[in-house]
Short mmCIF file of N, CA and C in Angstrom, two decimals:
data_model
loop_
_atom_site.label_atom_id
_atom_site.label_comp_id
_atom_site.label_asym_id
_atom_site.label_seq_id
_atom_site.Cartn_x
_atom_site.Cartn_y
_atom_site.Cartn_z
N UNK A 1 -14.22 34.99 75.23
CA UNK A 1 -14.43 35.80 74.07
C UNK A 1 -14.83 37.17 74.52
N UNK A 2 -14.52 38.17 73.73
CA UNK A 2 -14.79 39.56 74.07
C UNK A 2 -15.62 40.19 72.96
N UNK A 3 -16.66 40.94 73.37
CA UNK A 3 -17.42 41.75 72.42
C UNK A 3 -17.53 43.16 72.98
N UNK A 4 -17.47 44.14 72.10
CA UNK A 4 -17.66 45.54 72.48
C UNK A 4 -18.68 46.16 71.54
N UNK A 5 -19.52 47.03 72.10
CA UNK A 5 -20.51 47.74 71.30
C UNK A 5 -20.40 49.23 71.61
N UNK A 6 -20.78 50.04 70.62
CA UNK A 6 -20.68 51.49 70.77
C UNK A 6 -21.80 52.16 69.99
N UNK A 7 -22.16 53.37 70.39
CA UNK A 7 -23.16 54.11 69.62
C UNK A 7 -22.58 54.50 68.27
N UNK A 8 -23.42 54.99 67.36
CA UNK A 8 -22.93 55.35 66.03
C UNK A 8 -21.76 56.34 66.10
N UNK A 9 -20.89 56.26 65.10
CA UNK A 9 -19.74 57.16 65.02
C UNK A 9 -20.22 58.60 65.10
N UNK A 10 -19.45 59.43 65.77
CA UNK A 10 -19.79 60.83 65.90
C UNK A 10 -20.63 61.15 67.12
N UNK A 11 -21.08 60.12 67.82
CA UNK A 11 -21.86 60.34 69.05
C UNK A 11 -20.91 60.81 70.14
N UNK A 12 -21.29 61.86 70.88
CA UNK A 12 -20.41 62.30 71.97
C UNK A 12 -20.25 61.21 73.04
N UNK A 13 -19.25 61.37 73.88
CA UNK A 13 -19.03 60.41 74.97
C UNK A 13 -20.33 60.24 75.75
N UNK A 14 -20.58 59.02 76.16
CA UNK A 14 -21.81 58.70 76.87
C UNK A 14 -21.75 59.18 78.32
N UNK A 15 -22.89 59.62 78.82
CA UNK A 15 -22.98 59.91 80.25
C UNK A 15 -22.90 58.57 80.99
N UNK A 16 -22.51 58.61 82.23
CA UNK A 16 -22.42 57.37 83.01
C UNK A 16 -23.76 56.63 83.05
N UNK A 17 -24.89 57.32 83.31
CA UNK A 17 -26.17 56.59 83.33
C UNK A 17 -26.51 55.94 81.98
N UNK A 18 -26.21 56.61 80.89
CA UNK A 18 -26.51 56.03 79.57
C UNK A 18 -25.62 54.82 79.29
N UNK A 19 -24.34 54.93 79.62
CA UNK A 19 -23.43 53.81 79.42
C UNK A 19 -23.84 52.62 80.29
N UNK A 20 -24.25 52.88 81.53
CA UNK A 20 -24.69 51.80 82.42
C UNK A 20 -25.98 51.16 81.91
N UNK A 21 -26.87 51.97 81.34
CA UNK A 21 -28.12 51.44 80.78
C UNK A 21 -27.82 50.50 79.61
N UNK A 22 -26.87 50.88 78.77
CA UNK A 22 -26.49 50.03 77.64
C UNK A 22 -25.85 48.74 78.13
N UNK A 23 -24.95 48.84 79.11
CA UNK A 23 -24.31 47.65 79.65
C UNK A 23 -25.34 46.73 80.30
N UNK A 24 -26.31 47.31 80.99
CA UNK A 24 -27.36 46.51 81.62
C UNK A 24 -28.20 45.80 80.57
N UNK A 25 -28.50 46.48 79.47
CA UNK A 25 -29.27 45.86 78.39
C UNK A 25 -28.50 44.69 77.78
N UNK A 26 -27.20 44.87 77.57
CA UNK A 26 -26.37 43.80 77.03
C UNK A 26 -26.30 42.63 78.02
N UNK A 27 -26.13 42.93 79.29
CA UNK A 27 -26.08 41.89 80.32
C UNK A 27 -27.39 41.11 80.38
N UNK A 28 -28.51 41.80 80.34
CA UNK A 28 -29.82 41.14 80.38
C UNK A 28 -30.01 40.23 79.17
N UNK A 29 -29.60 40.70 78.00
CA UNK A 29 -29.71 39.88 76.78
C UNK A 29 -28.90 38.60 76.94
N UNK A 30 -27.67 38.72 77.38
CA UNK A 30 -26.81 37.55 77.52
C UNK A 30 -27.34 36.61 78.60
N UNK A 31 -27.92 37.15 79.65
CA UNK A 31 -28.49 36.32 80.71
C UNK A 31 -29.69 35.53 80.20
N UNK A 32 -30.54 36.18 79.43
CA UNK A 32 -31.73 35.50 78.89
C UNK A 32 -31.37 34.50 77.81
N UNK A 33 -30.37 34.82 77.00
CA UNK A 33 -30.05 33.97 75.84
C UNK A 33 -29.51 32.61 76.29
N UNK A 34 -28.51 32.61 77.13
CA UNK A 34 -27.86 31.39 77.62
C UNK A 34 -27.23 30.54 76.52
N UNK A 35 -27.74 30.66 75.30
CA UNK A 35 -27.16 29.96 74.15
C UNK A 35 -27.22 30.88 72.94
N UNK A 36 -26.34 30.61 72.00
CA UNK A 36 -26.35 31.29 70.71
C UNK A 36 -26.14 30.22 69.66
N UNK A 37 -26.60 30.49 68.45
CA UNK A 37 -26.55 29.49 67.38
C UNK A 37 -25.83 30.07 66.18
N UNK A 38 -24.93 29.27 65.59
CA UNK A 38 -24.23 29.68 64.38
C UNK A 38 -25.19 29.62 63.20
N UNK A 39 -24.84 30.24 62.07
CA UNK A 39 -25.70 30.15 60.89
C UNK A 39 -25.97 28.72 60.43
N UNK A 40 -25.05 27.78 60.70
CA UNK A 40 -25.29 26.40 60.27
C UNK A 40 -25.86 25.53 61.39
N UNK A 41 -26.30 26.16 62.50
CA UNK A 41 -27.04 25.44 63.53
C UNK A 41 -26.25 24.92 64.71
N UNK A 42 -24.94 25.15 64.77
CA UNK A 42 -24.16 24.72 65.93
C UNK A 42 -24.54 25.58 67.14
N UNK A 43 -24.73 24.94 68.28
CA UNK A 43 -25.13 25.64 69.50
C UNK A 43 -23.90 25.98 70.33
N UNK A 44 -23.84 27.22 70.77
CA UNK A 44 -22.78 27.70 71.65
C UNK A 44 -23.44 28.05 72.98
N UNK A 45 -22.94 27.48 74.06
CA UNK A 45 -23.51 27.72 75.38
C UNK A 45 -22.74 28.85 76.07
N UNK A 46 -23.48 29.82 76.59
CA UNK A 46 -22.88 30.93 77.33
C UNK A 46 -22.79 30.50 78.79
N UNK A 47 -21.58 30.30 79.30
CA UNK A 47 -21.37 29.78 80.65
C UNK A 47 -21.26 30.87 81.71
N UNK A 48 -20.60 31.95 81.37
CA UNK A 48 -20.39 33.04 82.33
C UNK A 48 -20.08 34.30 81.55
N UNK A 49 -20.23 35.43 82.22
CA UNK A 49 -19.97 36.70 81.54
C UNK A 49 -19.62 37.77 82.56
N UNK A 50 -18.92 38.77 82.08
CA UNK A 50 -18.67 40.00 82.82
C UNK A 50 -18.99 41.12 81.83
N UNK A 51 -19.85 42.02 82.24
CA UNK A 51 -20.26 43.12 81.36
C UNK A 51 -19.90 44.43 82.04
N UNK A 52 -19.36 45.35 81.27
CA UNK A 52 -18.98 46.65 81.83
C UNK A 52 -19.35 47.78 80.90
N UNK A 53 -19.35 48.98 81.47
CA UNK A 53 -19.67 50.20 80.71
C UNK A 53 -18.45 51.12 80.73
N UNK A 54 -18.35 51.94 79.70
CA UNK A 54 -17.30 52.96 79.62
C UNK A 54 -17.86 54.10 78.79
N UNK A 55 -17.20 55.26 78.76
CA UNK A 55 -17.75 56.42 78.04
C UNK A 55 -17.98 56.19 76.55
N UNK A 56 -17.34 55.17 75.98
CA UNK A 56 -17.51 54.90 74.56
C UNK A 56 -18.49 53.79 74.25
N UNK A 57 -19.07 53.14 75.27
CA UNK A 57 -20.01 52.05 75.00
C UNK A 57 -20.03 51.02 76.10
N UNK A 58 -20.10 49.76 75.70
CA UNK A 58 -20.17 48.65 76.66
C UNK A 58 -19.37 47.48 76.10
N UNK A 59 -18.93 46.62 76.99
CA UNK A 59 -18.19 45.44 76.55
C UNK A 59 -18.56 44.25 77.42
N UNK A 60 -18.37 43.07 76.87
CA UNK A 60 -18.63 41.84 77.62
C UNK A 60 -17.49 40.87 77.38
N UNK A 61 -17.07 40.24 78.44
CA UNK A 61 -16.12 39.14 78.37
C UNK A 61 -16.93 37.88 78.68
N UNK A 62 -16.92 36.94 77.76
CA UNK A 62 -17.77 35.76 77.86
C UNK A 62 -16.96 34.48 77.95
N UNK A 63 -17.41 33.58 78.78
CA UNK A 63 -16.89 32.22 78.82
C UNK A 63 -17.94 31.36 78.12
N UNK A 64 -17.54 30.70 77.04
CA UNK A 64 -18.50 29.92 76.26
C UNK A 64 -18.00 28.49 76.06
N UNK A 65 -18.94 27.61 75.76
CA UNK A 65 -18.63 26.24 75.38
C UNK A 65 -19.05 26.11 73.92
N UNK A 66 -18.07 25.88 73.05
CA UNK A 66 -18.34 25.82 71.61
C UNK A 66 -17.47 24.75 70.97
N UNK A 67 -17.90 24.28 69.80
CA UNK A 67 -17.12 23.31 69.03
C UNK A 67 -15.77 23.88 68.61
N UNK A 68 -15.76 25.20 68.37
CA UNK A 68 -14.53 25.84 67.91
C UNK A 68 -14.59 27.33 68.23
N UNK A 69 -13.45 27.98 68.14
CA UNK A 69 -13.42 29.43 68.31
C UNK A 69 -14.24 30.13 67.25
N UNK A 70 -14.19 29.60 66.03
CA UNK A 70 -14.96 30.20 64.93
C UNK A 70 -16.46 30.09 65.20
N UNK A 71 -16.91 28.95 65.72
CA UNK A 71 -18.33 28.78 66.04
C UNK A 71 -18.74 29.77 67.13
N UNK A 72 -17.90 29.94 68.14
CA UNK A 72 -18.19 30.90 69.21
C UNK A 72 -18.31 32.30 68.64
N UNK A 73 -17.37 32.67 67.79
CA UNK A 73 -17.37 34.00 67.20
C UNK A 73 -18.62 34.23 66.36
N UNK A 74 -18.97 33.28 65.50
CA UNK A 74 -20.15 33.42 64.65
C UNK A 74 -21.43 33.52 65.46
N UNK A 75 -21.60 32.65 66.43
CA UNK A 75 -22.85 32.60 67.19
C UNK A 75 -23.04 33.83 68.07
N UNK A 76 -22.01 34.21 68.79
CA UNK A 76 -22.14 35.35 69.69
C UNK A 76 -22.25 36.65 68.89
N UNK A 77 -21.52 36.76 67.79
CA UNK A 77 -21.65 37.93 66.93
C UNK A 77 -23.07 38.07 66.42
N UNK A 78 -23.67 36.97 65.96
CA UNK A 78 -25.06 37.01 65.47
C UNK A 78 -26.01 37.43 66.58
N UNK A 79 -25.81 36.92 67.78
CA UNK A 79 -26.67 37.27 68.92
C UNK A 79 -26.57 38.76 69.24
N UNK A 80 -25.36 39.28 69.32
CA UNK A 80 -25.16 40.69 69.65
C UNK A 80 -25.69 41.58 68.52
N UNK A 81 -25.44 41.22 67.27
CA UNK A 81 -25.95 42.03 66.16
C UNK A 81 -27.48 42.06 66.15
N UNK A 82 -28.11 40.96 66.53
CA UNK A 82 -29.57 40.94 66.66
C UNK A 82 -30.01 41.94 67.74
N UNK A 83 -29.30 41.95 68.85
CA UNK A 83 -29.62 42.89 69.93
C UNK A 83 -29.48 44.34 69.47
N UNK A 84 -28.49 44.61 68.64
CA UNK A 84 -28.27 45.97 68.16
C UNK A 84 -29.39 46.44 67.24
N UNK A 85 -30.15 45.51 66.71
CA UNK A 85 -31.31 45.87 65.87
C UNK A 85 -32.60 45.93 66.67
N UNK A 86 -32.67 45.23 67.80
CA UNK A 86 -33.97 45.06 68.46
C UNK A 86 -34.07 45.54 69.90
N UNK A 87 -32.99 45.65 70.63
CA UNK A 87 -33.04 46.04 72.04
C UNK A 87 -32.92 47.56 72.14
N UNK A 88 -33.96 48.21 72.68
CA UNK A 88 -34.08 49.67 72.65
C UNK A 88 -32.81 50.42 73.05
N UNK A 89 -32.20 50.18 74.21
CA UNK A 89 -31.03 50.98 74.57
C UNK A 89 -29.82 50.76 73.64
N UNK A 90 -29.83 49.67 72.87
CA UNK A 90 -28.71 49.35 71.98
C UNK A 90 -29.03 49.58 70.51
N UNK A 91 -30.28 49.90 70.21
CA UNK A 91 -30.69 50.03 68.81
C UNK A 91 -29.82 51.05 68.09
N UNK A 92 -29.37 50.69 66.92
CA UNK A 92 -28.52 51.51 66.03
C UNK A 92 -27.07 51.59 66.50
N UNK A 93 -26.73 50.90 67.58
CA UNK A 93 -25.34 50.85 67.98
C UNK A 93 -24.61 49.90 67.03
N UNK A 94 -23.31 49.82 67.18
CA UNK A 94 -22.53 48.94 66.30
C UNK A 94 -21.61 48.04 67.12
N UNK A 95 -21.37 46.89 66.58
CA UNK A 95 -20.40 45.96 67.16
C UNK A 95 -19.02 46.46 66.75
N UNK A 96 -18.20 46.81 67.70
CA UNK A 96 -16.89 47.38 67.38
C UNK A 96 -15.74 46.40 67.58
N UNK A 97 -16.01 45.33 68.31
CA UNK A 97 -14.96 44.33 68.54
C UNK A 97 -15.61 43.00 68.86
N UNK A 98 -15.06 41.95 68.30
CA UNK A 98 -15.47 40.59 68.64
C UNK A 98 -14.28 39.68 68.36
N UNK A 99 -13.76 39.07 69.39
CA UNK A 99 -12.65 38.14 69.19
C UNK A 99 -12.67 37.05 70.26
N UNK A 100 -12.05 35.96 69.90
CA UNK A 100 -11.99 34.80 70.78
C UNK A 100 -10.59 34.68 71.34
N UNK A 101 -10.51 34.44 72.63
CA UNK A 101 -9.23 34.17 73.29
C UNK A 101 -9.29 32.74 73.78
N UNK A 102 -8.48 31.89 73.20
CA UNK A 102 -8.46 30.48 73.60
C UNK A 102 -7.62 30.32 74.85
N UNK A 103 -8.06 29.46 75.77
CA UNK A 103 -7.27 29.25 76.99
C UNK A 103 -5.93 28.62 76.64
N UNK A 104 -4.91 29.03 77.36
CA UNK A 104 -3.60 28.42 77.14
C UNK A 104 -3.52 27.12 77.94
N UNK A 105 -2.75 26.20 77.42
CA UNK A 105 -2.57 24.93 78.11
C UNK A 105 -1.13 24.83 78.57
N UNK A 106 -0.91 24.28 79.75
CA UNK A 106 0.48 24.14 80.23
C UNK A 106 1.26 23.17 79.35
N UNK A 107 2.54 23.43 79.22
CA UNK A 107 3.40 22.56 78.39
C UNK A 107 3.62 21.23 79.03
#
């Protein structure tokens, strides 16, 4: 699954140190969380992640274990949105992308 976050619209391109600080904050949150919960209580386990920074914000590619793609999307979106309200370097940022990529199976 992929999530991207960015500062509020109209913010100039981020300096490299600021973008790295945001990516580090997102990485630390995901490392500490290890799990996310859907609104109806389904647990999604965060198995692995790659977090990066760019001039427009930060993004994470996550490997999760979930009952469904929808559960993964709901739980991780809720976790990231919570971070955007409470984690200082990400406060007031916005979630700009969240989607699930299901693994392909050989025919």
